[in-house]
Amino acid sequence: MSDATFLFADFKMAATEANTSRYGHSFGGKHDRRGASRDDCNGILIHLLHRINLRDPSVPIQIPGISWLPLYYVFDFRANDLGYQLTSDDSLQSFFPSDDKHVTTRESWPSKDYPPEFPASDVSIFECQFDPTDPEDAYMWAGVFGVSKLSASDRELVKRRVERDCEYTYDFTDATEEEYDDAMCFPFMQGKPDNRCLNPDCGNHGLNGQLDVIALVPPEPVSGVSLWGGSDVQLIFELCPLCDTIRSSNQST
Ligand SMILES: [Zn+2]
């Protein structure tokens, strides 16, 4: 059973479903632009997941000068994270982290006979109801949007809820506001992403926590395509607000 991919920006969210859209959104298929080939990516094969038409008004994400947003990830365990800057609608520049310790030296994949590309299928995108001033909505998506739009009394309600939900993970005795913010991390499995921009020429290259989450891809984003051989892994896409480089990474239970 497949699950939706979620898209985020500006306190708005949207989700995918298997359907044909007049905007031509898709999943899988061949690389969609120069710079994505194995030769252009240090000999590493990267995979195209969704390809999203940013002209669809249901899509909340905007990137200046770009109409097509591809979601690329590296499933080869020689890299865990991938950075890429969309230099036009037919080119990208990739960046790989140099400090990732948990990687292999040889090419290896989540399962035997991992496909070189995923089968292509059509996807449509619909806007989701989300109200950042509603305590339920804010709590469920706090890891993406934070809880800054809540009233002071609703924030207290949410703090009591996180104390109950996370009592085995966190000790809230004398907890600071920052510690409550850290604990409000749904829907992420391992806390809010705190990554740096992978573009070495960007002012955010040396700074953690400056990137905005724009997409979350589940383990089975379309029916019949299991990205991780059945393991529960989230794929996270973050956008740098300074240079528009995207960083894709994963979290698991
Ligand atoms: Zn950047």
PDB file of C-alpha atoms and ligand atoms in Angstrom:
ATOM      1  CA  MET A   1       0.000   0.000   0.000  1.00  0.00           C
ATOM      2  CA  SER A   2       1.588   3.275  -1.076  1.00  0.00           C
ATOM      3  CA  ASP A   3       1.638   6.467   0.973  1.00  0.00           C
ATOM      4  CA  ALA A   4       1.591  10.079  -0.124  1.00  0.00           C
ATOM      5  CA  THR A   5       4.633  12.242  -0.601  1.00  0.00           C
ATOM      6  CA  PHE A   6       4.125  15.600   1.143  1.00  0.00           C
ATOM      7  CA  LEU A   7       5.278  19.000  -0.120  1.00  0.00           C
ATOM      8  CA  PHE A   8       5.728  22.047   2.137  1.00  0.00           C
ATOM      9  CA  ALA A   9       6.343  25.803   1.961  1.00  0.00           C
ATOM     10  CA  ASP A  10       5.023  29.007   3.533  1.00  0.00           C
ATOM     11  CA  PHE A  11       2.749  27.250   6.050  1.00  0.00           C
ATOM     12  CA  LYS A  12       1.048  25.338   3.237  1.00  0.00           C
ATOM     13  CA  MET A  13       1.138  21.652   2.389  1.00  0.00           C
ATOM     14  CA  ALA A  14       0.210  19.418  -0.521  1.00  0.00           C
ATOM     15  CA  ALA A  15       0.292  15.677  -1.155  1.00  0.00           C
ATOM     16  CA  THR A  16       0.628  13.293  -4.093  1.00  0.00           C
ATOM     17  CA  GLU A  17      -1.752  10.624  -5.313  1.00  0.00           C
ATOM     18  CA  ALA A  18      -1.596   8.137  -8.185  1.00  0.00           C
ATOM     19  CA  ASN A  19      -3.453   9.935 -10.943  1.00  0.00           C
ATOM     20  CA  THR A  20      -2.846  11.799 -14.175  1.00  0.00           C
ATOM     21  CA  SER A  21      -2.500  15.555 -13.833  1.00  0.00           C
ATOM     22  CA  ARG A  22      -2.688  18.196 -16.559  1.00  0.00           C
ATOM     23  CA  TYR A  23       0.525  19.544 -15.030  1.00  0.00           C
ATOM     24  CA  GLY A  24       2.426  16.358 -15.883  1.00  0.00           C
ATOM     25  CA  HIS A  25       3.810  15.488 -12.417  1.00  0.00           C
ATOM     26  CA  SER A  26       5.462  12.088 -12.339  1.00  0.00           C
ATOM     27  CA  PHE A  27       7.366   9.519 -10.326  1.00  0.00           C
ATOM     28  CA  GLY A  28      10.419   7.583 -11.511  1.00  0.00           C
ATOM     29  CA  GLY A  29      11.851   7.428 -14.995  1.00  0.00           C
ATOM     30  CA  LYS A  30      15.102   8.651 -16.473  1.00  0.00           C
ATOM     31  CA  HIS A  31      17.251  11.534 -15.268  1.00  0.00           C
ATOM     32  CA  ASP A  32      15.555  14.735 -16.387  1.00  0.00           C
ATOM     33  CA  ARG A  33      18.572  17.038 -16.820  1.00  0.00           C
ATOM     34  CA  ARG A  34      22.306  17.455 -17.390  1.00  0.00           C
ATOM     35  CA  GLY A  35      24.500  17.021 -14.333  1.00  0.00           C
ATOM     36  CA  ALA A  36      22.525  14.039 -12.973  1.00  0.00           C
ATOM     37  CA  SER A  37      24.407  11.291 -14.820  1.00  0.00           C
ATOM     38  CA  ARG A  38      26.729   8.854 -13.060  1.00  0.00           C
ATOM     39  CA  ASP A  39      29.708  10.545 -14.747  1.00  0.00           C
ATOM     40  CA  ASP A  40      28.614  13.949 -13.453  1.00  0.00           C
ATOM     41  CA  CYS A  41      28.103  12.633  -9.883  1.00  0.00           C
ATOM     42  CA  ASN A  42      31.526  11.198  -8.959  1.00  0.00           C
ATOM     43  CA  GLY A  43      30.622   7.822 -10.503  1.00  0.00           C
ATOM     44  CA  ILE A  44      27.559   7.499  -8.239  1.00  0.00           C
ATOM     45  CA  LEU A  45      24.155   6.683  -9.753  1.00  0.00           C
ATOM     46  CA  ILE A  46      21.421   8.921  -8.349  1.00  0.00           C
ATOM     47  CA  HIS A  47      17.701   8.119  -8.675  1.00  0.00           C
ATOM     48  CA  LEU A  48      14.858  10.372  -9.800  1.00  0.00           C
ATOM     49  CA  LEU A  49      11.830  10.108  -7.525  1.00  0.00           C
ATOM     50  CA  HIS A  50       9.131  12.697  -8.220  1.00  0.00           C
ATOM     51  CA  ARG A  51       9.287  15.344 -10.927  1.00  0.00           C
ATOM     52  CA  ILE A  52       7.028  18.221  -9.929  1.00  0.00           C
ATOM     53  CA  ASN A  53       5.682  21.047 -12.067  1.00  0.00           C
ATOM     54  CA  LEU A  54       5.936  24.183  -9.913  1.00  0.00           C
ATOM     55  CA  ARG A  55       3.355  25.969 -12.114  1.00  0.00           C
ATOM     56  CA  ASP A  56       0.615  23.844 -10.549  1.00  0.00           C
ATOM     57  CA  PRO A  57      -1.124  26.216  -8.082  1.00  0.00           C
ATOM     58  CA  SER A  58      -1.599  23.268  -5.685  1.00  0.00           C
ATOM     59  CA  VAL A  59       2.196  23.083  -5.226  1.00  0.00           C
ATOM     60  CA  PRO A  60       3.320  25.526  -2.493  1.00  0.00           C
ATOM     61  CA  ILE A  61       7.044  25.514  -3.431  1.00  0.00           C
ATOM     62  CA  GLN A  62       8.559  28.268  -5.595  1.00  0.00           C
ATOM     63  CA  ILE A  63      12.187  28.358  -6.842  1.00  0.00           C
ATOM     64  CA  PRO A  64      13.152  31.454  -8.878  1.00  0.00           C
ATOM     65  CA  GLY A  65      13.709  30.649 -12.574  1.00  0.00           C
ATOM     66  CA  ILE A  66      12.709  26.988 -12.155  1.00  0.00           C
ATOM     67  CA  SER A  67       9.477  25.354 -13.379  1.00  0.00           C
ATOM     68  CA  TRP A  68      10.326  21.684 -12.821  1.00  0.00           C
ATOM     69  CA  LEU A  69      11.460  20.422  -9.425  1.00  0.00           C
ATOM     70  CA  PRO A  70      13.013  16.938  -9.488  1.00  0.00           C
ATOM     71  CA  LEU A  71      13.433  15.026  -6.212  1.00  0.00           C
ATOM     72  CA  TYR A  72      16.708  13.104  -6.480  1.00  0.00           C
ATOM     73  CA  TYR A  73      18.200  10.755  -3.916  1.00  0.00           C
ATOM     74  CA  VAL A  74      21.308   8.599  -3.693  1.00  0.00           C
ATOM     75  CA  PHE A  75      20.463   5.026  -2.653  1.00  0.00           C
ATOM     76  CA  ASP A  76      24.057   3.831  -3.183  1.00  0.00           C
ATOM     77  CA  PHE A  77      25.450   3.613   0.370  1.00  0.00           C
ATOM     78  CA  ARG A  78      28.658   5.348  -0.689  1.00  0.00           C
ATOM     79  CA  ALA A  79      26.726   8.538   0.183  1.00  0.00           C
ATOM     80  CA  ASN A  80      23.828   9.125   2.555  1.00  0.00           C
ATOM     81  CA  ASP A  81      23.036  12.697   1.575  1.00  0.00           C
ATOM     82  CA  LEU A  82      22.939  14.432  -1.785  1.00  0.00           C
ATOM     83  CA  GLY A  83      23.006  18.137  -2.573  1.00  0.00           C
ATOM     84  CA  TYR A  84      21.953  19.613  -5.904  1.00  0.00           C
ATOM     85  CA  GLN A  85      21.402  23.095  -7.183  1.00  0.00           C
ATOM     86  CA  LEU A  86      18.948  23.447 -10.085  1.00  0.00           C
ATOM     87  CA  THR A  87      20.853  25.728 -12.452  1.00  0.00           C
ATOM     88  CA  SER A  88      18.043  25.655 -15.074  1.00  0.00           C
ATOM     89  CA  ASP A  89      15.137  23.404 -16.082  1.00  0.00           C
ATOM     90  CA  ASP A  90      17.584  21.147 -17.907  1.00  0.00           C
ATOM     91  CA  SER A  91      20.684  21.198 -15.698  1.00  0.00           C
ATOM     92  CA  LEU A  92      21.843  20.721 -12.129  1.00  0.00           C
ATOM     93  CA  GLN A  93      25.060  20.854 -10.114  1.00  0.00           C
ATOM     94  CA  SER A  94      25.492  18.048  -7.566  1.00  0.00           C
ATOM     95  CA  PHE A  95      27.345  18.209  -4.221  1.00  0.00           C
ATOM     96  CA  PHE A  96      28.264  15.294  -1.982  1.00  0.00           C
ATOM     97  CA  PRO A  97      29.158  15.664   1.713  1.00  0.00           C
ATOM     98  CA  SER A  98      32.822  15.108   2.512  1.00  0.00           C
ATOM     99  CA  ASP A  99      32.257  14.446   6.234  1.00  0.00           C
ATOM    100  CA  ASP A 100      29.711  11.590   6.156  1.00  0.00           C
ATOM    101  CA  LYS A 101      31.102   8.790   8.335  1.00  0.00           C
ATOM    102  CA  HIS A 102      28.420   6.137   7.828  1.00  0.00           C
ATOM    103  CA  VAL A 103      29.087   5.314   4.201  1.00  0.00           C
ATOM    104  CA  THR A 104      30.595   2.399   2.307  1.00  0.00           C
ATOM    105  CA  THR A 105      33.710   2.538   0.152  1.00  0.00           C
ATOM    106  CA  ARG A 106      32.213   0.212  -2.454  1.00  0.00           C
ATOM    107  CA  GLU A 107      28.974   0.595  -4.377  1.00  0.00           C
ATOM    108  CA  SER A 108      26.171  -1.093  -2.432  1.00  0.00           C
ATOM    109  CA  TRP A 109      22.363  -0.863  -2.486  1.00  0.00           C
ATOM    110  CA  PRO A 110      19.369  -1.353  -0.151  1.00  0.00           C
ATOM    111  CA  SER A 111      18.542  -4.679  -1.866  1.00  0.00           C
ATOM    112  CA  LYS A 112      19.846  -7.101  -4.486  1.00  0.00           C
ATOM    113  CA  ASP A 113      19.066  -6.165  -8.080  1.00  0.00           C
ATOM    114  CA  TYR A 114      18.178  -2.611  -7.110  1.00  0.00           C
ATOM    115  CA  PRO A 115      16.685  -1.002 -10.255  1.00  0.00           C
ATOM    116  CA  PRO A 116      18.844   1.600 -12.058  1.00  0.00           C
ATOM    117  CA  GLU A 117      15.718   3.755 -12.317  1.00  0.00           C
ATOM    118  CA  PHE A 118      12.181   3.435 -10.964  1.00  0.00           C
ATOM    119  CA  PRO A 119       9.276   2.649 -13.316  1.00  0.00           C
ATOM    120  CA  ALA A 120       7.668   5.889 -14.487  1.00  0.00           C
ATOM    121  CA  SER A 121       4.118   6.702 -13.445  1.00  0.00           C
ATOM    122  CA  ASP A 122       1.810   9.724 -13.374  1.00  0.00           C
ATOM    123  CA  VAL A 123       1.099  11.583 -10.162  1.00  0.00           C
ATOM    124  CA  SER A 124      -1.297  14.382  -9.271  1.00  0.00           C
ATOM    125  CA  ILE A 125      -0.949  16.819  -6.394  1.00  0.00           C
ATOM    126  CA  PHE A 126      -3.658  18.203  -4.144  1.00  0.00           C
ATOM    127  CA  GLU A 127      -3.558  20.895  -1.492  1.00  0.00           C
ATOM    128  CA  CYS A 128      -3.937  19.639   2.100  1.00  0.00           C
ATOM    129  CA  GLN A 129      -5.833  21.378   4.863  1.00  0.00           C
ATOM    130  CA  PHE A 130      -3.320  22.890   7.284  1.00  0.00           C
ATOM    131  CA  ASP A 131      -3.881  25.683   9.800  1.00  0.00           C
ATOM    132  CA  PRO A 132      -0.718  26.700  11.708  1.00  0.00           C
ATOM    133  CA  THR A 133      -2.868  28.376  14.394  1.00  0.00           C
ATOM    134  CA  ASP A 134      -4.708  25.106  15.119  1.00  0.00           C
ATOM    135  CA  PRO A 135      -3.019  23.152  17.980  1.00  0.00           C
ATOM    136  CA  GLU A 136      -3.700  19.753  16.375  1.00  0.00           C
ATOM    137  CA  ASP A 137      -2.291  20.738  12.958  1.00  0.00           C
ATOM    138  CA  ALA A 138       0.648  22.601  14.483  1.00  0.00           C
ATOM    139  CA  TYR A 139       1.577  19.640  16.689  1.00  0.00           C
ATOM    140  CA  MET A 140       1.360  17.026  13.927  1.00  0.00           C
ATOM    141  CA  TRP A 141       3.638  19.052  11.599  1.00  0.00           C
ATOM    142  CA  ALA A 142       5.757  20.922  14.173  1.00  0.00           C
ATOM    143  CA  GLY A 143       9.007  19.462  12.804  1.00  0.00           C
ATOM    144  CA  VAL A 144       8.324  21.148   9.463  1.00  0.00           C
ATOM    145  CA  PHE A 145       6.618  24.436  10.342  1.00  0.00           C
ATOM    146  CA  GLY A 146       7.369  24.974  14.040  1.00  0.00           C
ATOM    147  CA  VAL A 147       4.653  26.220  16.411  1.00  0.00           C
ATOM    148  CA  SER A 148       5.265  29.981  16.194  1.00  0.00           C
ATOM    149  CA  LYS A 149       1.715  30.714  14.964  1.00  0.00           C
ATOM    150  CA  LEU A 150       0.063  29.269  18.076  1.00  0.00           C
ATOM    151  CA  SER A 151      -1.394  31.529  20.756  1.00  0.00           C
ATOM    152  CA  ALA A 152       0.365  31.432  24.141  1.00  0.00           C
ATOM    153  CA  SER A 153      -2.437  29.313  25.663  1.00  0.00           C
ATOM    154  CA  ASP A 154      -2.460  26.851  22.741  1.00  0.00           C
ATOM    155  CA  ARG A 155       1.320  26.530  22.985  1.00  0.00           C
ATOM    156  CA  GLU A 156       0.901  25.531  26.651  1.00  0.00           C
ATOM    157  CA  LEU A 157      -1.662  22.900  25.586  1.00  0.00           C
ATOM    158  CA  VAL A 158       0.785  21.528  23.033  1.00  0.00           C
ATOM    159  CA  LYS A 159       3.567  21.448  25.626  1.00  0.00           C
ATOM    160  CA  ARG A 160       1.397  19.332  27.952  1.00  0.00           C
ATOM    161  CA  ARG A 161       0.698  16.984  25.026  1.00  0.00           C
ATOM    162  CA  VAL A 162       4.350  16.587  24.119  1.00  0.00           C
ATOM    163  CA  GLU A 163       5.112  15.829  27.782  1.00  0.00           C
ATOM    164  CA  ARG A 164       2.638  12.933  27.605  1.00  0.00           C
ATOM    165  CA  ASP A 165       3.629  11.670  24.143  1.00  0.00           C
ATOM    166  CA  CYS A 166       7.386  11.882  24.629  1.00  0.00           C
ATOM    167  CA  GLU A 167       7.767  11.015  28.321  1.00  0.00           C
ATOM    168  CA  TYR A 168       9.951   7.996  27.498  1.00  0.00           C
ATOM    169  CA  THR A 169      12.206   9.943  25.151  1.00  0.00           C
ATOM    170  CA  TYR A 170      12.668  13.243  26.977  1.00  0.00           C
ATOM    171  CA  ASP A 171      12.960  14.346  30.595  1.00  0.00           C
ATOM    172  CA  PHE A 172      10.869  17.515  30.840  1.00  0.00           C
ATOM    173  CA  THR A 173      11.894  18.372  34.401  1.00  0.00           C
ATOM    174  CA  ASP A 174      12.980  22.048  34.205  1.00  0.00           C
ATOM    175  CA  ALA A 175      12.806  21.840  30.379  1.00  0.00           C
ATOM    176  CA  THR A 176      13.534  25.091  28.536  1.00  0.00           C
ATOM    177  CA  GLU A 177      11.443  26.439  25.642  1.00  0.00           C
ATOM    178  CA  GLU A 178      14.206  25.275  23.264  1.00  0.00           C
ATOM    179  CA  GLU A 179      13.999  21.751  24.666  1.00  0.00           C
ATOM    180  CA  TYR A 180      10.225  21.734  24.149  1.00  0.00           C
ATOM    181  CA  ASP A 181      10.804  22.940  20.570  1.00  0.00           C
ATOM    182  CA  ASP A 182      13.262  20.072  20.008  1.00  0.00           C
ATOM    183  CA  ALA A 183      10.729  17.542  21.291  1.00  0.00           C
ATOM    184  CA  MET A 184       7.996  18.921  18.987  1.00  0.00           C
ATOM    185  CA  CYS A 185       9.434  17.201  15.934  1.00  0.00           C
ATOM    186  CA  PHE A 186       6.572  15.274  14.326  1.00  0.00           C
ATOM    187  CA  PRO A 187       6.521  13.812  11.722  1.00  0.00           C
ATOM    188  CA  PHE A 188      10.277  13.128  11.819  1.00  0.00           C
ATOM    189  CA  MET A 189      11.541   9.844  13.230  1.00  0.00           C
ATOM    190  CA  GLN A 190      14.836  11.208  14.573  1.00  0.00           C
ATOM    191  CA  GLY A 191      14.063  14.848  15.305  1.00  0.00           C
ATOM    192  CA  LYS A 192      13.982  17.977  13.210  1.00  0.00           C
ATOM    193  CA  PRO A 193      16.565  17.940  10.420  1.00  0.00           C
ATOM    194  CA  ASP A 194      19.531  20.124  11.337  1.00  0.00           C
ATOM    195  CA  ASN A 195      21.578  19.966   8.155  1.00  0.00           C
ATOM    196  CA  ARG A 196      23.965  22.357   6.439  1.00  0.00           C
ATOM    197  CA  CYS A 197      23.788  23.550   2.846  1.00  0.00           C
ATOM    198  CA  LEU A 198      26.074  21.328   0.739  1.00  0.00           C
ATOM    199  CA  ASN A 199      26.985  24.103  -1.735  1.00  0.00           C
ATOM    200  CA  PRO A 200      30.565  25.073  -0.754  1.00  0.00           C
ATOM    201  CA  ASP A 201      30.064  28.619  -2.136  1.00  0.00           C
ATOM    202  CA  CYS A 202      26.974  29.326   0.008  1.00  0.00           C
ATOM    203  CA  GLY A 203      26.904  31.365   3.233  1.00  0.00           C
ATOM    204  CA  ASN A 204      24.903  28.539   4.835  1.00  0.00           C
ATOM    205  CA  HIS A 205      27.580  25.934   4.046  1.00  0.00           C
ATOM    206  CA  GLY A 206      29.004  26.115   7.562  1.00  0.00           C
ATOM    207  CA  LEU A 207      25.713  26.719   9.393  1.00  0.00           C
ATOM    208  CA  ASN A 208      23.343  24.075  10.734  1.00  0.00           C
ATOM    209  CA  GLY A 209      19.582  24.486  10.834  1.00  0.00           C
ATOM    210  CA  GLN A 210      19.155  27.108   8.092  1.00  0.00           C
ATOM    211  CA  LEU A 211      17.393  24.890   5.519  1.00  0.00           C
ATOM    212  CA  ASP A 212      13.628  24.646   4.952  1.00  0.00           C
ATOM    213  CA  VAL A 213      11.971  21.231   4.631  1.00  0.00           C
ATOM    214  CA  ILE A 214      10.132  21.123   1.273  1.00  0.00           C
ATOM    215  CA  ALA A 215       9.285  17.429   0.845  1.00  0.00           C
ATOM    216  CA  LEU A 216       8.930  14.152   2.705  1.00  0.00           C
ATOM    217  CA  VAL A 217       8.913  10.898   0.694  1.00  0.00           C
ATOM    218  CA  PRO A 218       7.644   7.669   2.330  1.00  0.00           C
ATOM    219  CA  PRO A 219       9.175   4.186   1.827  1.00  0.00           C
ATOM    220  CA  GLU A 220       6.526   3.243  -0.782  1.00  0.00           C
ATOM    221  CA  PRO A 221       5.633   6.490  -2.587  1.00  0.00           C
ATOM    222  CA  VAL A 222       3.795   4.732  -5.417  1.00  0.00           C
ATOM    223  CA  SER A 223       2.178   1.327  -5.415  1.00  0.00           C
ATOM    224  CA  GLY A 224       4.660  -1.501  -6.036  1.00  0.00           C
ATOM    225  CA  VAL A 225       7.830   0.592  -5.588  1.00  0.00           C
ATOM    226  CA  SER A 226       9.551  -0.179  -2.273  1.00  0.00           C
ATOM    227  CA  LEU A 227      12.539   2.165  -1.950  1.00  0.00           C
ATOM    228  CA  TRP A 228      14.133   0.402   1.038  1.00  0.00           C
ATOM    229  CA  GLY A 229      13.198  -3.264   0.679  1.00  0.00           C
ATOM    230  CA  GLY A 230      10.479  -2.936   3.337  1.00  0.00           C
ATOM    231  CA  SER A 231      12.393  -0.869   5.920  1.00  0.00           C
ATOM    232  CA  ASP A 232      10.719   2.181   7.439  1.00  0.00           C
ATOM    233  CA  VAL A 233      12.822   5.076   6.145  1.00  0.00           C
ATOM    234  CA  GLN A 234      11.777   8.695   5.514  1.00  0.00           C
ATOM    235  CA  LEU A 235      13.393  10.703   2.737  1.00  0.00           C
ATOM    236  CA  ILE A 236      13.673  14.388   3.579  1.00  0.00           C
ATOM    237  CA  PHE A 237      14.249  17.201   1.083  1.00  0.00           C
ATOM    238  CA  GLU A 238      15.418  20.594   2.337  1.00  0.00           C
ATOM    239  CA  LEU A 239      15.908  23.826   0.355  1.00  0.00           C
ATOM    240  CA  CYS A 240      18.548  26.431   1.168  1.00  0.00           C
ATOM    241  CA  PRO A 241      16.929  29.901   1.246  1.00  0.00           C
ATOM    242  CA  LEU A 242      20.210  31.566   0.215  1.00  0.00           C
ATOM    243  CA  CYS A 243      21.265  29.543  -2.849  1.00  0.00           C
ATOM    244  CA  ASP A 244      18.272  27.235  -3.573  1.00  0.00           C
ATOM    245  CA  THR A 245      20.441  24.121  -3.262  1.00  0.00           C
ATOM    246  CA  ILE A 246      18.403  21.079  -2.252  1.00  0.00           C
ATOM    247  CA  ARG A 247      19.711  18.578   0.296  1.00  0.00           C
ATOM    248  CA  SER A 248      18.167  15.108   0.418  1.00  0.00           C
ATOM    249  CA  SER A 249      18.772  12.908   3.468  1.00  0.00           C
ATOM    250  CA  ASN A 250      17.053  10.101   5.349  1.00  0.00           C
ATOM    251  CA  GLN A 251      15.800   9.195   8.827  1.00  0.00           C
ATOM    252  CA  SER A 252      14.709   5.798  10.113  1.00  0.00           C
ATOM    253  CA  THR A 253      13.384   4.236  13.282  1.00  0.00           C
TER     254      THR A 253
HETATM  255 ZN    ZN B   1      22.933  27.327   0.226  1.00  0.00          ZN
END
